[in-house]
């Protein structure tokens, strides 16, 4: 499809394991964002990229969280040594079909529901 | 501290009623967006407002950006059960920066 895709859609893991969440943005979109969202709440910013460069990672909760977008397209959010408090919906969004586009209008993926046992 | 305050947090109304959702901040935004999110789905963009005092209409939805570009409102006329969802406002400070989301307003329209 032409939208943002995320995989896996559901991930159940045991505490202490590492997980990698994948985001495939809309083709050609310059910017890619990672959010965490609690049920019934607005998305909480984690980090974002323009092309392959990570512009802001101020929202990452601690150093167990990292993200990369090595070729400026697909991105991976990695959580090391998962803890129960990491359980949440992780959403990805992409924006800016052109580098010169002013408005940061975001297209969201379906999310990955992470459950840490 | 929430940079964008949305109110009310939750609204339950009968079909046919009107409602207004507010989004307020002490910061000035270059643009403000409204999204709607249905259960199990990601947020979907409804509208972007850019100019202070701007009003945009989308069928029964009316969006307004405050003159000072610090606040916005969403008014729904004659609400329908299909309007049920989480409504989110998001502000953009400047080109290239991240969006700041409000906590959202959960709307339930009963038939």
Tab-separated table of C-alpha atoms in Angstrom:
chain	number	residue	atom	x	y	z
A	1	UNK	CA	0.000	0.000	0.000
A	2	UNK	CA	0.892	3.643	-0.149
A	3	UNK	CA	0.644	4.385	3.575
A	4	UNK	CA	3.010	4.070	6.507
A	5	UNK	CA	3.509	0.484	7.611
A	6	UNK	CA	4.869	-0.875	10.860
A	7	UNK	CA	5.945	-4.317	11.895
A	8	UNK	CA	5.300	-6.291	13.867
A	9	UNK	CA	1.780	-5.140	14.727
A	10	UNK	CA	1.965	-6.971	18.053
A	11	UNK	CA	5.018	-7.971	20.020
A	12	UNK	CA	5.047	-9.880	23.277
A	13	UNK	CA	8.423	-10.284	24.922
A	14	UNK	CA	9.889	-11.195	28.241
A	15	UNK	CA	11.522	-8.672	30.505
A	16	UNK	CA	15.208	-8.274	29.705
A	17	UNK	CA	14.915	-9.140	26.009
A	18	UNK	CA	15.746	-6.701	23.219
A	19	UNK	CA	13.112	-5.734	20.658
A	20	UNK	CA	13.311	-4.012	17.289
A	21	UNK	CA	10.322	-2.199	15.865
A	22	UNK	CA	10.258	-1.339	12.190
A	23	UNK	CA	8.695	1.572	10.341
A	24	UNK	CA	8.361	1.829	6.577
A	25	UNK	CA	7.361	5.422	5.737
A	26	UNK	CA	5.537	6.738	2.712
A	27	UNK	CA	7.953	6.640	-0.193
A	28	UNK	CA	9.800	9.909	-0.614
A	29	UNK	CA	8.850	11.399	2.740
A	30	UNK	CA	11.743	13.316	4.205
A	31	UNK	CA	10.803	13.214	7.890
A	32	UNK	CA	10.088	10.228	10.096
A	33	UNK	CA	8.853	10.403	13.675
A	34	UNK	CA	8.551	7.893	16.474
A	35	UNK	CA	5.918	8.293	19.192
A	36	UNK	CA	4.625	6.349	22.130
A	37	UNK	CA	0.932	6.538	22.832
A	38	UNK	CA	-1.070	5.509	25.871
A	39	UNK	CA	-4.706	4.547	25.413
A	40	UNK	CA	-6.907	7.627	25.057
A	41	UNK	CA	-3.948	10.001	25.150
A	42	UNK	CA	-2.060	12.047	22.588
A	43	UNK	CA	1.180	10.733	21.059
A	44	UNK	CA	4.293	11.297	23.133
A	45	UNK	CA	7.278	12.336	21.018
A	46	UNK	CA	10.327	10.065	21.126
A	47	UNK	CA	12.619	11.043	18.243
A	48	UNK	CA	12.646	12.140	14.633
A	49	UNK	CA	14.753	12.055	11.497
A	50	UNK	CA	15.150	14.217	8.442
A	51	UNK	CA	16.512	11.892	5.790
A	52	UNK	CA	19.021	9.679	7.644
A	53	UNK	CA	19.975	12.284	10.230
A	54	UNK	CA	18.493	12.038	13.696
A	55	UNK	CA	17.419	15.593	14.465
A	56	UNK	CA	16.048	15.287	17.956
A	57	UNK	CA	16.106	12.403	20.396
A	58	UNK	CA	15.093	14.338	23.446
A	59	UNK	CA	11.968	12.235	23.932
A	60	UNK	CA	13.734	8.904	24.273
A	61	UNK	CA	13.119	7.850	27.907
A	62	UNK	CA	16.626	6.515	28.609
A	63	UNK	CA	19.655	5.011	26.922
A	64	UNK	CA	17.964	1.642	26.435
A	65	UNK	CA	16.046	3.271	23.592
A	66	UNK	CA	17.701	4.010	20.268
A	67	UNK	CA	16.613	4.595	16.687
A	68	UNK	CA	18.205	4.623	13.294
A	69	UNK	CA	17.298	5.378	9.705
A	70	UNK	CA	20.502	4.487	7.877
A	71	UNK	CA	19.362	5.038	4.285
A	72	UNK	CA	16.806	7.727	4.902
A	73	UNK	CA	13.850	5.430	4.406
A	74	UNK	CA	13.048	2.521	6.753
A	75	UNK	CA	13.632	3.170	10.434
A	76	UNK	CA	14.115	0.864	13.396
A	77	UNK	CA	13.374	1.688	17.021
A	78	UNK	CA	15.305	-0.620	19.326
A	79	UNK	CA	14.612	-1.152	22.998
A	80	UNK	CA	17.280	-3.041	24.899
A	81	UNK	CA	16.724	-4.978	28.106
A	82	UNK	CA	13.000	-4.347	28.018
A	83	UNK	CA	11.104	-3.589	31.193
A	84	UNK	CA	7.397	-3.889	31.949
A	85	UNK	CA	7.032	-0.099	31.918
A	86	UNK	CA	8.048	-0.139	28.235
A	87	UNK	CA	4.713	-1.776	27.366
A	88	UNK	CA	2.842	0.645	25.118
A	89	UNK	CA	1.698	1.402	21.580
A	90	UNK	CA	4.612	2.649	19.505
A	91	UNK	CA	3.643	4.697	16.470
A	92	UNK	CA	5.594	5.929	13.525
A	93	UNK	CA	4.669	8.849	11.290
A	94	UNK	CA	6.182	10.315	8.160
A	95	UNK	CA	5.829	13.743	6.604
A	96	UNK	CA	7.171	16.207	4.072
A	97	UNK	CA	6.935	14.708	0.595
A	98	UNK	CA	9.326	17.408	-0.517
A	99	UNK	CA	12.257	18.866	1.377
A	100	UNK	CA	10.947	22.352	0.797
A	101	UNK	CA	7.448	21.585	2.017
A	102	UNK	CA	6.682	23.873	4.899
A	103	UNK	CA	3.865	22.117	6.709
A	104	UNK	CA	4.730	19.151	8.895
A	105	UNK	CA	1.521	17.240	8.208
A	106	UNK	CA	2.022	13.728	9.471
A	107	UNK	CA	0.775	10.382	8.241
A	108	UNK	CA	0.667	7.763	10.944
A	109	UNK	CA	1.205	4.053	10.795
A	110	UNK	CA	-1.020	1.483	12.545
A	111	UNK	CA	1.424	1.117	15.413
A	112	UNK	CA	3.150	-1.758	17.182
A	113	UNK	CA	1.585	-2.897	20.437
A	114	UNK	CA	4.449	-3.965	22.703
A	115	UNK	CA	3.773	-6.042	25.767
A	116	UNK	CA	6.613	-6.852	28.131
A	117	UNK	CA	5.871	-9.696	30.505
B	1	UNK	CA	3.687	20.239	31.885
B	2	UNK	CA	1.522	19.991	28.784
B	3	UNK	CA	2.509	22.628	26.230
B	4	UNK	CA	-0.855	22.282	24.516
B	5	UNK	CA	-3.831	22.041	26.829
B	6	UNK	CA	-6.959	20.454	25.418
B	7	UNK	CA	-10.375	20.702	26.982
B	8	UNK	CA	-12.546	18.983	27.774
B	9	UNK	CA	-10.712	15.698	28.242
B	10	UNK	CA	-13.875	13.707	27.728
B	11	UNK	CA	-17.226	14.573	26.179
B	12	UNK	CA	-20.289	12.374	25.931
B	13	UNK	CA	-23.240	13.860	24.070
B	14	UNK	CA	-26.410	12.877	22.267
B	15	UNK	CA	-26.680	12.715	18.504
B	16	UNK	CA	-27.647	16.098	17.073
B	17	UNK	CA	-25.990	18.213	19.746
B	18	UNK	CA	-23.274	20.774	19.063
B	19	UNK	CA	-19.896	20.794	20.797
B	20	UNK	CA	-16.640	22.710	20.940
B	21	UNK	CA	-13.179	21.409	21.765
B	22	UNK	CA	-10.454	23.822	22.796
B	23	UNK	CA	-6.704	23.760	22.389
B	24	UNK	CA	-4.712	26.370	24.323
B	25	UNK	CA	-1.073	27.267	24.798
B	26	UNK	CA	1.120	30.083	26.004
B	27	UNK	CA	3.355	29.511	22.978
B	28	UNK	CA	2.944	30.897	19.473
B	29	UNK	CA	2.768	28.304	16.725
B	30	UNK	CA	3.508	28.705	13.040
B	31	UNK	CA	0.689	26.275	12.338
B	32	UNK	CA	-1.723	24.070	14.208
B	33	UNK	CA	-3.181	20.775	13.103
B	34	UNK	CA	-6.206	18.786	14.168
B	35	UNK	CA	-6.249	15.000	13.975
B	36	UNK	CA	-8.960	12.447	14.617
B	37	UNK	CA	-8.173	8.954	15.830
B	38	UNK	CA	-10.578	6.026	15.851
B	39	UNK	CA	-10.090	3.023	18.151
B	40	UNK	CA	-7.313	0.728	16.925
B	41	UNK	CA	-6.149	3.188	14.269
B	42	UNK	CA	-3.508	5.904	13.998
B	43	UNK	CA	-4.377	9.607	14.015
B	44	UNK	CA	-5.608	11.021	10.709
B	45	UNK	CA	-5.101	14.658	9.781
B	46	UNK	CA	-8.299	16.700	9.503
B	47	UNK	CA	-7.023	20.212	8.876
B	48	UNK	CA	-4.083	22.592	9.223
B	49	UNK	CA	-4.571	26.236	10.195
B	50	UNK	CA	-1.786	28.684	9.555
B	51	UNK	CA	-2.931	32.296	9.736
B	52	UNK	CA	-4.065	34.021	12.931
B	53	UNK	CA	-7.856	34.316	12.904
B	54	UNK	CA	-8.194	31.720	10.169
B	55	UNK	CA	-11.411	29.714	9.986
B	56	UNK	CA	-11.700	26.483	8.031
B	57	UNK	CA	-14.764	24.344	7.517
B	58	UNK	CA	-14.919	20.649	6.808
B	59	UNK	CA	-18.587	19.672	6.415
B	60	UNK	CA	-20.012	19.933	9.958
B	61	UNK	CA	-16.614	20.716	11.501
B	62	UNK	CA	-15.388	24.294	11.921
B	63	UNK	CA	-11.791	24.989	12.931
B	64	UNK	CA	-10.517	28.341	14.128
B	65	UNK	CA	-6.990	29.559	14.834
B	66	UNK	CA	-6.686	32.307	17.421
B	67	UNK	CA	-5.556	35.764	16.350
B	68	UNK	CA	-2.320	35.390	18.313
B	69	UNK	CA	-1.761	31.836	17.005
B	70	UNK	CA	-1.680	30.440	20.537
B	71	UNK	CA	-5.029	28.689	20.607
B	72	UNK	CA	-7.524	26.912	18.421
B	73	UNK	CA	-10.996	25.478	18.578
B	74	UNK	CA	-12.928	22.743	16.848
B	75	UNK	CA	-16.696	23.089	16.663
B	76	UNK	CA	-18.907	20.221	15.537
B	77	UNK	CA	-22.476	20.934	14.531
B	78	UNK	CA	-25.173	18.281	14.855
B	79	UNK	CA	-22.822	15.566	16.049
B	80	UNK	CA	-23.316	12.037	14.754
B	81	UNK	CA	-22.210	8.674	16.185
B	82	UNK	CA	-19.611	8.484	13.415
B	83	UNK	CA	-17.874	11.517	14.958
B	84	UNK	CA	-16.917	9.390	17.956
B	85	UNK	CA	-13.160	9.261	18.473
B	86	UNK	CA	-10.117	10.918	19.971
B	87	UNK	CA	-9.525	14.461	18.715
B	88	UNK	CA	-5.960	15.747	18.909
B	89	UNK	CA	-4.485	19.157	18.296
B	90	UNK	CA	-0.810	19.476	17.386
B	91	UNK	CA	1.283	22.613	17.102
B	92	UNK	CA	4.319	23.264	14.982
B	93	UNK	CA	6.709	25.975	16.165
B	94	UNK	CA	8.766	26.402	13.054
B	95	UNK	CA	9.625	24.609	9.879
B	96	UNK	CA	11.733	21.537	10.529
B	97	UNK	CA	10.781	21.211	14.174
B	98	UNK	CA	8.701	18.510	15.756
B	99	UNK	CA	4.974	18.645	16.401
B	100	UNK	CA	3.721	19.045	19.934
B	101	UNK	CA	0.528	17.117	20.602
B	102	UNK	CA	-2.157	17.869	23.115
B	103	UNK	CA	-3.444	15.130	25.406
B	104	UNK	CA	-6.597	14.752	23.318
B	105	UNK	CA	-10.358	14.956	23.760
B	106	UNK	CA	-12.328	11.724	23.772
B	107	UNK	CA	-15.706	12.314	22.128
B	108	UNK	CA	-18.557	9.870	22.355
B	109	UNK	CA	-21.755	10.572	20.456
B	110	UNK	CA	-24.697	8.447	21.490
B	111	UNK	CA	-27.573	7.664	19.159
